[in-house]
PDB file of C-alpha atoms in Angstrom:
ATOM      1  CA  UNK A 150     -47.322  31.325 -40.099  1.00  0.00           C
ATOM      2  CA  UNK A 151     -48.526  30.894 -36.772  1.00  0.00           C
ATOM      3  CA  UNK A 152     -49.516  33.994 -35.162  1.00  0.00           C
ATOM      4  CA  UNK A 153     -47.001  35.878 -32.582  1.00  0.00           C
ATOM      5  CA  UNK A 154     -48.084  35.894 -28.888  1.00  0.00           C
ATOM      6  CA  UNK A 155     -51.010  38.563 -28.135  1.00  0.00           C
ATOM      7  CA  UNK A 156     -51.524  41.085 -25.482  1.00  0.00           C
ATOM      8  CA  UNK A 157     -54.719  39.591 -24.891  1.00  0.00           C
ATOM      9  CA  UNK A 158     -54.486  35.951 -23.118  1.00  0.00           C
ATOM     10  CA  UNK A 159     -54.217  33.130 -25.113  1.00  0.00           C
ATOM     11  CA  UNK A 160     -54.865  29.071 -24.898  1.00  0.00           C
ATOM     12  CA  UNK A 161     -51.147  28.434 -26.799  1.00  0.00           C
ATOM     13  CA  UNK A 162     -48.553  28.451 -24.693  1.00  0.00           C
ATOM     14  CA  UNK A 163     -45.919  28.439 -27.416  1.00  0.00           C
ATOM     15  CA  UNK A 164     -41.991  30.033 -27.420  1.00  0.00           C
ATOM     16  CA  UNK A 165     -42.167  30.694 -31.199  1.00  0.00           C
ATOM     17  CA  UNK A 166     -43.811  31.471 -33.945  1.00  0.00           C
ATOM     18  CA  UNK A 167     -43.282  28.442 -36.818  1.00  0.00           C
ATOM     19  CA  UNK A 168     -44.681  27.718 -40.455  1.00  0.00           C
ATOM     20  CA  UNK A 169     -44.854  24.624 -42.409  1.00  0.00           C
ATOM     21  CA  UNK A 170     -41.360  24.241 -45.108  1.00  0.00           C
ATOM     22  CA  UNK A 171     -42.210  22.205 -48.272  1.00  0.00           C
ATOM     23  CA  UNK A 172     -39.142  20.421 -48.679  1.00  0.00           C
ATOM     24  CA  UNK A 173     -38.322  17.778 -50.217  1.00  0.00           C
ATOM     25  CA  UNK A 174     -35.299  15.450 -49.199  1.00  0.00           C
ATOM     26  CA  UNK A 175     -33.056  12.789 -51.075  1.00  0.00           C
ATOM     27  CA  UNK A 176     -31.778  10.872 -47.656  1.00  0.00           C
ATOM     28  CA  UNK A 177     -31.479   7.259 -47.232  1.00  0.00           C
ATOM     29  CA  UNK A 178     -29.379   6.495 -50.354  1.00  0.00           C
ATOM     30  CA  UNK A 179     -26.934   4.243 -48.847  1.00  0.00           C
ATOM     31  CA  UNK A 180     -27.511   1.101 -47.473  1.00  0.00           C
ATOM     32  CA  UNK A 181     -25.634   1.784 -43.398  1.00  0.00           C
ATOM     33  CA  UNK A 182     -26.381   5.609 -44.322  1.00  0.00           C
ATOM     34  CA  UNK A 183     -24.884   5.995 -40.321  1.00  0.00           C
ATOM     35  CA  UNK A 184     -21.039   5.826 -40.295  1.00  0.00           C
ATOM     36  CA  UNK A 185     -21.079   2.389 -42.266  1.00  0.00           C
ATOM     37  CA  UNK A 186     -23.227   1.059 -38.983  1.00  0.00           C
ATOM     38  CA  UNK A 187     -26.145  -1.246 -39.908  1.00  0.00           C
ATOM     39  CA  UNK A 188     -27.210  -1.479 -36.422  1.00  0.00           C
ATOM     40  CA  UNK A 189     -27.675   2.186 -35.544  1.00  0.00           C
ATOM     41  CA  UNK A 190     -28.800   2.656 -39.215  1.00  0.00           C
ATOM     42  CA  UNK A 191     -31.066   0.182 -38.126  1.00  0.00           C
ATOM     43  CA  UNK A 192     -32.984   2.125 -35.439  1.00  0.00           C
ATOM     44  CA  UNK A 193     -33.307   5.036 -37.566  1.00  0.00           C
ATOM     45  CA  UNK A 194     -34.888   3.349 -40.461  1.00  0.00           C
ATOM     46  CA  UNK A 195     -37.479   1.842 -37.878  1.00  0.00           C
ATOM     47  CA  UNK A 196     -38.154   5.365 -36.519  1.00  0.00           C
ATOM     48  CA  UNK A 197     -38.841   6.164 -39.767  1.00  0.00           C
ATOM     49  CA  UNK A 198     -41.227   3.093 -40.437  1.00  0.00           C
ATOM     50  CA  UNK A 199     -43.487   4.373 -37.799  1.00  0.00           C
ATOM     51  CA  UNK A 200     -43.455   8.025 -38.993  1.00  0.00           C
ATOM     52  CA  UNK A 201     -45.927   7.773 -41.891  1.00  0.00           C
ATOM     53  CA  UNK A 202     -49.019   5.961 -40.025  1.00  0.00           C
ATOM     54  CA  UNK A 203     -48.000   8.117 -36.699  1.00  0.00           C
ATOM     55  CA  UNK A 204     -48.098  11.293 -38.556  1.00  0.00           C
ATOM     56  CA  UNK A 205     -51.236  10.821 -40.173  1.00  0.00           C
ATOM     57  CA  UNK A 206     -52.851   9.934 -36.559  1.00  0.00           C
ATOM     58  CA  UNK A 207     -51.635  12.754 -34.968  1.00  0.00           C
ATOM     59  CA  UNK A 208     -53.050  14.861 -37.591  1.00  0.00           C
ATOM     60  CA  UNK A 209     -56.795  13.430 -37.460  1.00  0.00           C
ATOM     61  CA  UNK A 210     -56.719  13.192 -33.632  1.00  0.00           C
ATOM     62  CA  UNK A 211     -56.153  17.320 -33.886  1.00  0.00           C
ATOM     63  CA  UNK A 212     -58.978  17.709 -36.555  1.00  0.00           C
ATOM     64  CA  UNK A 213     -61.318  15.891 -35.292  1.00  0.00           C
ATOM     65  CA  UNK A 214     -61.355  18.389 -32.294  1.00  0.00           C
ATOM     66  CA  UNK A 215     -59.867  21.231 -33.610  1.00  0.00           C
ATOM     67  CA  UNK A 216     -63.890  23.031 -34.089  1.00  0.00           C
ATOM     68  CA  UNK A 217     -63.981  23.250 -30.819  1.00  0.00           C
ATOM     69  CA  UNK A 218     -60.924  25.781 -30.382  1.00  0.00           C
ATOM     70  CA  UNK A 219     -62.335  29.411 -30.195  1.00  0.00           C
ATOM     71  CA  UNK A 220     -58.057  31.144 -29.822  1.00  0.00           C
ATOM     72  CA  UNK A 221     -56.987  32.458 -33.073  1.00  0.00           C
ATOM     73  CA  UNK A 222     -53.377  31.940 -32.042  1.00  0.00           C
ATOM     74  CA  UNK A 223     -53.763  28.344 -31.728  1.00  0.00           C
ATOM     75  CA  UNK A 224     -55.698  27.715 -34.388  1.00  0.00           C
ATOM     76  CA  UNK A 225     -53.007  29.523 -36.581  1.00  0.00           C
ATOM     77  CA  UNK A 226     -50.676  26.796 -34.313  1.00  0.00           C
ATOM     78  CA  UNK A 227     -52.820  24.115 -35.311  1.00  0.00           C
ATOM     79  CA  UNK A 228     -52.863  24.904 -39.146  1.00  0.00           C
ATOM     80  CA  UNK A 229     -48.976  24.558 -39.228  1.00  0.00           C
ATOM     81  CA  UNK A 230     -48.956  21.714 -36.952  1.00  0.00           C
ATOM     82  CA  UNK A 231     -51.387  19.869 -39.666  1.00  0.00           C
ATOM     83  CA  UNK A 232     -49.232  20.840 -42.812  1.00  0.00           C
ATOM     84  CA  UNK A 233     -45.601  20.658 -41.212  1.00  0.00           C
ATOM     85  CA  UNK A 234     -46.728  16.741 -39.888  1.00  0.00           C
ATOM     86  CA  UNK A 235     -48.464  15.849 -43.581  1.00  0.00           C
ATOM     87  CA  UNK A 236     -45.105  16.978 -44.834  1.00  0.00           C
ATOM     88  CA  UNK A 237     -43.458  14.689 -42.313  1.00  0.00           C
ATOM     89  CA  UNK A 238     -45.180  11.801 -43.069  1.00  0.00           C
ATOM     90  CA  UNK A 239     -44.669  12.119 -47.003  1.00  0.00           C
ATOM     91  CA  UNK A 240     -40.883  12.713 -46.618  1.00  0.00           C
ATOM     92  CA  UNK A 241     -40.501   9.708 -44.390  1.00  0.00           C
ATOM     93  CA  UNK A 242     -42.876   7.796 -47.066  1.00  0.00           C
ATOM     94  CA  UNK A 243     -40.402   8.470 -49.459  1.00  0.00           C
ATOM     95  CA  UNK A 244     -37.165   7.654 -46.961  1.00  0.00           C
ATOM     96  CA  UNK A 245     -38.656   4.627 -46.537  1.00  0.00           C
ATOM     97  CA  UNK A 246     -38.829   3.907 -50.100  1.00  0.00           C
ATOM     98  CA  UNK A 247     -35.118   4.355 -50.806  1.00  0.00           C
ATOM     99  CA  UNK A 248     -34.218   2.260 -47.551  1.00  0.00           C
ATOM    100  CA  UNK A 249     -36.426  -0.668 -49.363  1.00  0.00           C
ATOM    101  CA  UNK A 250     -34.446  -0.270 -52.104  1.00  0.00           C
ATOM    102  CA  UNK A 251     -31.707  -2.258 -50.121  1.00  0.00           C
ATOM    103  CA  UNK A 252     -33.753  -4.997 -49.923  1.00  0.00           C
ATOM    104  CA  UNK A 253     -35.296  -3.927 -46.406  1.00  0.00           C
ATOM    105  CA  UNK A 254     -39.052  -4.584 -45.934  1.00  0.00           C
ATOM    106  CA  UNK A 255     -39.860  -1.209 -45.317  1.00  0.00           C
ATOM    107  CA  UNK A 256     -43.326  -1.652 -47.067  1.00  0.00           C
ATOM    108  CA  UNK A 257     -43.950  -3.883 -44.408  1.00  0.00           C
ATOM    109  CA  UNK A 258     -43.110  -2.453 -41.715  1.00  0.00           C
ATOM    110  CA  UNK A 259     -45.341   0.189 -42.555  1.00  0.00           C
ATOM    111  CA  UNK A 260     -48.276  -1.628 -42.846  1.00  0.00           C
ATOM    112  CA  UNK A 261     -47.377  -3.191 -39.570  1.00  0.00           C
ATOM    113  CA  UNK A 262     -47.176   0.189 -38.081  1.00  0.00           C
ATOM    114  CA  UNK A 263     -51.042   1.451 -40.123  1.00  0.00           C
ATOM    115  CA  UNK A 264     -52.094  -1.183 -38.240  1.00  0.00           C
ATOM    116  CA  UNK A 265     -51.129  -0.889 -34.806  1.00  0.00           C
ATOM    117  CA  UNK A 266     -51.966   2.639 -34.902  1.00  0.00           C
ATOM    118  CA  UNK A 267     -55.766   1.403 -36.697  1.00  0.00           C
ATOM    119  CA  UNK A 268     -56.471   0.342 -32.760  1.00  0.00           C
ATOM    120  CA  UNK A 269     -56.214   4.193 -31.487  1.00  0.00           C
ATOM    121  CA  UNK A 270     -59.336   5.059 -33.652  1.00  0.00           C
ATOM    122  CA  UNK A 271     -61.467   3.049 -31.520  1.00  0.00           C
ATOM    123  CA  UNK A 272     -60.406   4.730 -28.755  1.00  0.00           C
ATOM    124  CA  UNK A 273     -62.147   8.151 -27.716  1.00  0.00           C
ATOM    125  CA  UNK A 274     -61.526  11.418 -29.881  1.00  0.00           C
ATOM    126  CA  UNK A 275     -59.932  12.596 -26.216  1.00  0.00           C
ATOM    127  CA  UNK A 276     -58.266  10.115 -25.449  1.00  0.00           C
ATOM    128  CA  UNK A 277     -56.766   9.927 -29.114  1.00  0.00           C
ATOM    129  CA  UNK A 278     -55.393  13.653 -28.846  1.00  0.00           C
ATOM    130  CA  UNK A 279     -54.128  12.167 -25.452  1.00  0.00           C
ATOM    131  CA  UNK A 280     -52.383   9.238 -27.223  1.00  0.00           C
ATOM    132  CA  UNK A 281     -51.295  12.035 -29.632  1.00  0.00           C
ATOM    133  CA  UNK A 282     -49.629  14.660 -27.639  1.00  0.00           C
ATOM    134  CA  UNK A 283     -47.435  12.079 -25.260  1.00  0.00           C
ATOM    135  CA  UNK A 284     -46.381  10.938 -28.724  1.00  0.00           C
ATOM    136  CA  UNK A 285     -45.473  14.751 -29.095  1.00  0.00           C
ATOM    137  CA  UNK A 286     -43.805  14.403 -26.214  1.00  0.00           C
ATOM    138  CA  UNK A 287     -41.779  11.379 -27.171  1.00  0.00           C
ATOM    139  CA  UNK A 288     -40.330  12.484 -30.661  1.00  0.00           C
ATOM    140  CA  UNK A 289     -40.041  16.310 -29.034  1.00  0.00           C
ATOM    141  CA  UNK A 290     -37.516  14.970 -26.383  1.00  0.00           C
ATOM    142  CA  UNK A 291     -36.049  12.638 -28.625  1.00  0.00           C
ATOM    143  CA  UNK A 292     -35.799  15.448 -31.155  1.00  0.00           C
ATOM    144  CA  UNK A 293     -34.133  17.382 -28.405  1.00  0.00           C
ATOM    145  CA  UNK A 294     -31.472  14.773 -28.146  1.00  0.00           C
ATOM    146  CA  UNK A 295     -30.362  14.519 -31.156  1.00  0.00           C
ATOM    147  CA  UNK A 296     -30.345  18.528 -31.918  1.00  0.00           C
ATOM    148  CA  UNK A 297     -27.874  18.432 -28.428  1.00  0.00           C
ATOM    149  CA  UNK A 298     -25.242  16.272 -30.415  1.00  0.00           C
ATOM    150  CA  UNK A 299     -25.820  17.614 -33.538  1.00  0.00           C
ATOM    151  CA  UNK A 300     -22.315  18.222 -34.706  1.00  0.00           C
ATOM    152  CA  UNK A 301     -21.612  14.731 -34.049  1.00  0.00           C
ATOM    153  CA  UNK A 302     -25.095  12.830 -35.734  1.00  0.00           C
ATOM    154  CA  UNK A 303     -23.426  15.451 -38.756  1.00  0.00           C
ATOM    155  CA  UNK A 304     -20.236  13.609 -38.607  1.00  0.00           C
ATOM    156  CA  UNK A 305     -21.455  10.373 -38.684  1.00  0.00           C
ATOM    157  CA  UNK A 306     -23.436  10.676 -41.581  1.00  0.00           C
ATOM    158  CA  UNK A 307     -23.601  12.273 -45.229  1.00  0.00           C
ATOM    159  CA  UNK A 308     -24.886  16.004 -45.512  1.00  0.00           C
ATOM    160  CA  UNK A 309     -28.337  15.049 -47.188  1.00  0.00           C
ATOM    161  CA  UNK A 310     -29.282  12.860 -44.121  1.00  0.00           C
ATOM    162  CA  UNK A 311     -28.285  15.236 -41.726  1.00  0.00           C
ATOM    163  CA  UNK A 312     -30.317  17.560 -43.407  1.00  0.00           C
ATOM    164  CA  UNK A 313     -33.155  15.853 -43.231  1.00  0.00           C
ATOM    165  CA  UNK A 314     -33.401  14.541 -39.613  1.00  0.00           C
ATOM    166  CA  UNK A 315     -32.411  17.205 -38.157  1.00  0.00           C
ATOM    167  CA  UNK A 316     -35.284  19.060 -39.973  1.00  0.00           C
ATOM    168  CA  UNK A 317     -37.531  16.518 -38.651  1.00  0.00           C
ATOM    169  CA  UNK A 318     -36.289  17.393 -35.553  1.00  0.00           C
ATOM    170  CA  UNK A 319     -36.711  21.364 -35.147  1.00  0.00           C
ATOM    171  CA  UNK A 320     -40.076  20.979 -36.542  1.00  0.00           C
ATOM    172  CA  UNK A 321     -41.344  18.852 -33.582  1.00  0.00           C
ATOM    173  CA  UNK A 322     -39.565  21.213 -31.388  1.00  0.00           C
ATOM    174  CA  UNK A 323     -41.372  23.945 -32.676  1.00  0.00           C
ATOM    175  CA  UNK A 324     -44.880  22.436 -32.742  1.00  0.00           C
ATOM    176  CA  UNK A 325     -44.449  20.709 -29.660  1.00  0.00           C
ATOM    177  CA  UNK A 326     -46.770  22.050 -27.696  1.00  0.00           C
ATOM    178  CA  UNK A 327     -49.588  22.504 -29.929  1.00  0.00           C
ATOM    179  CA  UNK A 328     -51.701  19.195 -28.839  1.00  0.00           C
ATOM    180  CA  UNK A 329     -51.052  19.573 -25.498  1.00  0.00           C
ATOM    181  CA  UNK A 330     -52.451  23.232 -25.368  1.00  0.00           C
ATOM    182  CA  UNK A 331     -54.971  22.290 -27.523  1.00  0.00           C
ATOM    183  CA  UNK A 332     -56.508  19.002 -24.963  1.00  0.00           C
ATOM    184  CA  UNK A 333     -55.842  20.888 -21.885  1.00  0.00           C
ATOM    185  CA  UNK A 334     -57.879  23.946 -23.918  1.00  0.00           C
ATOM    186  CA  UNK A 335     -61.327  21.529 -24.079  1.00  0.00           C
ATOM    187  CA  UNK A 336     -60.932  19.437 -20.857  1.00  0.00           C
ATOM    188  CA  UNK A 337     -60.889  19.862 -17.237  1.00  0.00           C
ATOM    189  CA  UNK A 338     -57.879  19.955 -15.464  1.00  0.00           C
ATOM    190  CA  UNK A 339     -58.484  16.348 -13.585  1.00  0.00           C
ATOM    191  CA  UNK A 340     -59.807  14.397 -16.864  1.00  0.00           C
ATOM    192  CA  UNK A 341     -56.827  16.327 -18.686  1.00  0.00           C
ATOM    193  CA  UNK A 342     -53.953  14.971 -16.189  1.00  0.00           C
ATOM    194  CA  UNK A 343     -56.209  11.407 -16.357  1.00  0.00           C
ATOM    195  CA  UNK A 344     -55.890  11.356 -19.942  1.00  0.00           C
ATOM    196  CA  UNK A 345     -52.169  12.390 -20.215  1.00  0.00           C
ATOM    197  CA  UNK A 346     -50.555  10.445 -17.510  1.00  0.00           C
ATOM    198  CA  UNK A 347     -52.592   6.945 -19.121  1.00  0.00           C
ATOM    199  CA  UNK A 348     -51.249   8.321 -22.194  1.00  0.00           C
ATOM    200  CA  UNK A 349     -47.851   8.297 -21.865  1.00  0.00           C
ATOM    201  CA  UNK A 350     -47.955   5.296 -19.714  1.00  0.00           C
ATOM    202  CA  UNK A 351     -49.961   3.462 -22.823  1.00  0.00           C
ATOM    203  CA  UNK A 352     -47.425   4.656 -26.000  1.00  0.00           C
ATOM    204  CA  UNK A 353     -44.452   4.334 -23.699  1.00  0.00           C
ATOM    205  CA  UNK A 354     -45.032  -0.157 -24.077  1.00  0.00           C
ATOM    206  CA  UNK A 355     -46.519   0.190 -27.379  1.00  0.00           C
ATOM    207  CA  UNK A 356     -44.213   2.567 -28.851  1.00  0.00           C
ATOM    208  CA  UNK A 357     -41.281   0.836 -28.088  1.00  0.00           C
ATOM    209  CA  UNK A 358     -42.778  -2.627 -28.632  1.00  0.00           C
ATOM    210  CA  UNK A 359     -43.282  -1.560 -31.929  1.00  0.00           C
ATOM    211  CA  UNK A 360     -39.944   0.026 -32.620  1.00  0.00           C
ATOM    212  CA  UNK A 361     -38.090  -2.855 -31.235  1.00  0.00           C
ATOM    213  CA  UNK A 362     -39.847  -5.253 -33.466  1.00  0.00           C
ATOM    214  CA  UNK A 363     -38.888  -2.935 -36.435  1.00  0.00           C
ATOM    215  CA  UNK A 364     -35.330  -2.900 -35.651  1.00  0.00           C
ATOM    216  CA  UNK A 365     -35.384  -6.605 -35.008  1.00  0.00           C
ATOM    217  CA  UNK A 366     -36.915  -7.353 -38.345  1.00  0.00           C
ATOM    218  CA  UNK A 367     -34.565  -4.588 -40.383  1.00  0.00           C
ATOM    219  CA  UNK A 368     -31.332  -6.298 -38.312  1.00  0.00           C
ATOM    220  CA  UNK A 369     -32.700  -9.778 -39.291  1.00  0.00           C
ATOM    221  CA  UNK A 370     -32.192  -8.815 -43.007  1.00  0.00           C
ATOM    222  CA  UNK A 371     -28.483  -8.865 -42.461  1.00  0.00           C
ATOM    223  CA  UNK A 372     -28.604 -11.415 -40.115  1.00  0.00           C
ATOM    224  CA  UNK A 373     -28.051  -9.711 -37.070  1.00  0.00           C
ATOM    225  CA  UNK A 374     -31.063 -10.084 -35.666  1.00  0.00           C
ATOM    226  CA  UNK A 375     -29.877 -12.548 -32.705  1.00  0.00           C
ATOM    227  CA  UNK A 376     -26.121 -10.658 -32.801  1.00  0.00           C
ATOM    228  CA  UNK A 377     -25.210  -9.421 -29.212  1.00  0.00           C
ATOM    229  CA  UNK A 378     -22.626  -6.579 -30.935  1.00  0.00           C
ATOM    230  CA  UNK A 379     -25.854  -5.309 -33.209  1.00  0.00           C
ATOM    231  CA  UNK A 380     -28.050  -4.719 -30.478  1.00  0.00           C
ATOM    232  CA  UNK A 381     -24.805  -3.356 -27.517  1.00  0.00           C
ATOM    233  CA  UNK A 382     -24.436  -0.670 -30.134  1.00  0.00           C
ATOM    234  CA  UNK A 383     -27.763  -0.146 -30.531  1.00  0.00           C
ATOM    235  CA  UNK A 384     -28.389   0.058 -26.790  1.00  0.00           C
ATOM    236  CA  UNK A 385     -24.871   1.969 -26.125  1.00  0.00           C
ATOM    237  CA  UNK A 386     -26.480   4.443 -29.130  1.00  0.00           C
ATOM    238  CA  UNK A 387     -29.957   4.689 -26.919  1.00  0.00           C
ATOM    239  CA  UNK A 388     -28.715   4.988 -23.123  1.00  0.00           C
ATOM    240  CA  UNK A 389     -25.063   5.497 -22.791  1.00  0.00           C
ATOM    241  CA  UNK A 390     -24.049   8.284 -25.755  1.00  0.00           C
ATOM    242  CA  UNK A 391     -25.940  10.240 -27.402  1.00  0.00           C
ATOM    243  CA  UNK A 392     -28.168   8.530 -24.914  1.00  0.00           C
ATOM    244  CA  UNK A 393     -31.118  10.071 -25.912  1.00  0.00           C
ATOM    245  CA  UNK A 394     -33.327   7.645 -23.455  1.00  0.00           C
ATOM    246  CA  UNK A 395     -31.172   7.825 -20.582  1.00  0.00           C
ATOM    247  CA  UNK A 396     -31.114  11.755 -21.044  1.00  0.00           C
ATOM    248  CA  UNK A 397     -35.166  11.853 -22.087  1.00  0.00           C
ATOM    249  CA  UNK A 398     -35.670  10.124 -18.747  1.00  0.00           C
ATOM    250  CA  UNK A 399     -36.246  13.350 -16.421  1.00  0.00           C
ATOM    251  CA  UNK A 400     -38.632  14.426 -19.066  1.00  0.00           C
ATOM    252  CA  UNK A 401     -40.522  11.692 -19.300  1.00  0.00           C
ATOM    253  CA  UNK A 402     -41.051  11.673 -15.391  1.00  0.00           C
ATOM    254  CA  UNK A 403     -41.702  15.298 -15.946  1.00  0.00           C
ATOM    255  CA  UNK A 404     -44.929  14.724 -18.005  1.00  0.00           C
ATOM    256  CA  UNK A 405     -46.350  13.511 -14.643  1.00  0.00           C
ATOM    257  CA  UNK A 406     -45.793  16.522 -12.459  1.00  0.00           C
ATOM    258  CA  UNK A 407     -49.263  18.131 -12.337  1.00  0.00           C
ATOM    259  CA  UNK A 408     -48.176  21.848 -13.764  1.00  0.00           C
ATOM    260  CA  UNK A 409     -46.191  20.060 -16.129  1.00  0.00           C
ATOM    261  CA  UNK A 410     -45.689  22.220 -19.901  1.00  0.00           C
ATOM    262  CA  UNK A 411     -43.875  21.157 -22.968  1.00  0.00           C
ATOM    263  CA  UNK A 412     -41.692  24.521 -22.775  1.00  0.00           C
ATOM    264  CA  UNK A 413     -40.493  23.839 -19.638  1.00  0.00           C
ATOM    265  CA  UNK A 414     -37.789  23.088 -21.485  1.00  0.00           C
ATOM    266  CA  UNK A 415     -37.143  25.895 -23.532  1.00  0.00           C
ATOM    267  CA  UNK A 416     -34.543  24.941 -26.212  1.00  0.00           C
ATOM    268  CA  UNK A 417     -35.677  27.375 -28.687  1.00  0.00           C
ATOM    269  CA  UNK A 418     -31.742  27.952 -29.322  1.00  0.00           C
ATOM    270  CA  UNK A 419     -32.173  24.793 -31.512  1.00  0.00           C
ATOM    271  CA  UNK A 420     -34.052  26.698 -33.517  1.00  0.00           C
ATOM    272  CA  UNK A 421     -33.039  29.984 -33.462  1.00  0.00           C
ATOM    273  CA  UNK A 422     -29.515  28.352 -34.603  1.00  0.00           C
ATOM    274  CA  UNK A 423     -31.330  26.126 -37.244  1.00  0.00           C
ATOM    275  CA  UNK A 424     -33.195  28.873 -39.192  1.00  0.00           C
ATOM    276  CA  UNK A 425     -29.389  31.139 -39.305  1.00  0.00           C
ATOM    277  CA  UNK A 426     -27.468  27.938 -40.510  1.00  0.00           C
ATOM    278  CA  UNK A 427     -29.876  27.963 -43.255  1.00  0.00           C
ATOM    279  CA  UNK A 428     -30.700  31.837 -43.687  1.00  0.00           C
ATOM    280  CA  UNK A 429     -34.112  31.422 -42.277  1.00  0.00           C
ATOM    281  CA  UNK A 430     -36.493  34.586 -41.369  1.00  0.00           C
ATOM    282  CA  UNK A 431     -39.442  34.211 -39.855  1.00  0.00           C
ATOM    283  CA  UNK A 432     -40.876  35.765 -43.411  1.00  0.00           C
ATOM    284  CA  UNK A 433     -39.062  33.203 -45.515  1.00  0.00           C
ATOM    285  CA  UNK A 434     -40.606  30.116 -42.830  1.00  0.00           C
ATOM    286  CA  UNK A 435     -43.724  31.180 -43.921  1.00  0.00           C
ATOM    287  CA  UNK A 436     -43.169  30.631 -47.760  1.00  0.00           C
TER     288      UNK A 436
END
C-alpha cells in the first residue's frame, strides 16, 4: 500500500492511501450490456478499446522517470499506480474480448489505438509523463462523473458491469494525482505549466478523435453509424445527463489555472463509500 502522509514534507500531494486489487471481472457478456442501448453501449466499448494501449503508456511514461524520485511516499504512490493500471489494462483486454464476441472489431480497434499511442514515444520522456497525467486528468474527471450518478449507471446495467466500471473508476480517483506530483517533482515550475497546459490541449483533439472514430466504427456494425437517434443519445449521454463533458468542463479549464492540483476536487467520499459497499479496509486494499 501506498504509504500514509508523513510529518516530514512530502512531493505527493495525495488524499488517500490506495493499493493495487487483483480482480478479475466477467463484464461485457451481452451484446447492448447498457439498458438494451447499442449506442451508449457503444461509447463504452470504445472507452474500453483505448484502455489497453493507454494503460500501458501511462505506465512506461512513469518508469522511465520514476529513478529520479528521491520521496518514499511517492514512490510507494508510484508502485500502486504501476500495478493498479497493468491490472486495468488486462481487465479491459479481456472486456474487449467478450465485446468481440458479438461480432464487434474490438481487435481492431485496439491495434488502431497501439498505434496512435506508438507516436507519444517519440515524443520526450517529459513531455510523455505530460501527455500522461492530462490523460489522468481526463479519465479522473470522467471517473468522477460517473461515480456522481452511480445509482443510476447501476440501474441501467447488470451487476457484473457495474462492478467493474465503477472499479475502474475509484481506482483513477485514487491514483489521480500520482503523475502529476511526480512531473511537477523533476521540473521547474514554468517548463511544468508549459508541458501540462500543451498537454491537455494535445490529448483533448486526439483523444476524442480517436474515441469518436471507435464509436463510429462499433455503431457502423449495426448500421448506425450515419443514424441521427444513435449519435443524439450518445451526445444527450455525454453533455446533457449524466453529462459527464458538460459537467468535466470547469475541470478541464481548471487544469490551466497556474496553482492548479488534482485534489482540488476532493471526492474521496467516492471512495470512502466504495471500499464500505464492499467491506474494504485499508489492510484488506493492500492484499
Amino acid at each position: 500500500m501506498s504509504a500514509p502522509d508523513q510529518a516530514t514534507p512530502s512531493k505527493s500531494q495525495s488524499k488517500l492511501p490506495f493499493a493495487a486489487r487483483n480482480i478479475h471481472f466477467e463484464a461485457g457478456k451481452e451484446r447492448y450490456w447498457y439498458n438494451g442501448d447499442p449506442a451508449v453501449s457503444a461509447y463504452f466499448n470504445a472507452l474500453s478499446a483505448l484502455f489497453p494501449a493507454g494503460e500501458t503508456f501511462f505506465c512506461d511514461s512513469v518508469r522511465a522517470l520514476r529513478d529520479r524520485i528521491d520521496d518514499p511516499k511517492l514512490q510507494g504512490e508510484i508502485k500502486e499506480f504501476l500495478a493498479q493500471e497493468a491490472i486495468h489494462s488486462r481487465e479491459h483486454h479481456l472486456y474487449n474480448k467478450r465485446i468481440q464476441e458479438f461480432g464487434y472489431p474490438m481487435d481492431k480497434l485496439e491495434r488502431r489505438s497501439a498505434q496512435m499511442q506508438a507516436v507519444g514515444y517519440w515524443l520526450p520522456k517529459k513531455l510523455q509523463l505530460g501527455f500522461t497525467i492530462a490523460l489522468e486528468h481526463y479519465t479522473a474527471i470522467i471517473s468522477g462523473c460517473l461515480l456522481d450518478v452511480r445509482d443510476h449507471f447501476r440501474a441501467h446495467v447488470s451487476q457484473k458491469d457495474y462492478e467493474f466500471w465503477i472499479w475502474h473508476c475509484i481506482e483513477e480517483t485514487e491514483h489521480k494525482s500520482v503523475a502529476y506530483d511526480m512531473l511537477r517533482s523533476i521540473t521547474s515550475p514554468l517548463g511544468f505549466y508549459l508541458i501540462r497546459a500543451f498537454s491537455l490541449f494535445a490529448t483533448t483533439l486526439s483523444f476524442n478523435a480517436i474515441l469518436m472514430w471507435h464509436i463510429w466504427t462499433l455503431l457502423k456494425m449495426d448500421g448506425l453509424q450515419w443514424n441521427a437517434r444513435a449519435w443524439g443519445r450518445i451526445l444527450h449521454y455525454q453533455w446533457v445527463f449524466p453529462g459527464a463533458w458538460r459537467v468535466c468542463f470547469p475541470a478541464w479549464i481548471g487544469w490551466l489555472k497556474p496553482g492548479f492540483h488534482p485534489w482540488e476536487d476532493d471526492n474521496r467520499q467516492h471512495v470512502a463509500s466504495w471500499k464500505a459497499e464492499h467491506g474494504e479496509t485499508e489492510k484488506a486494499g493492500a492484499a
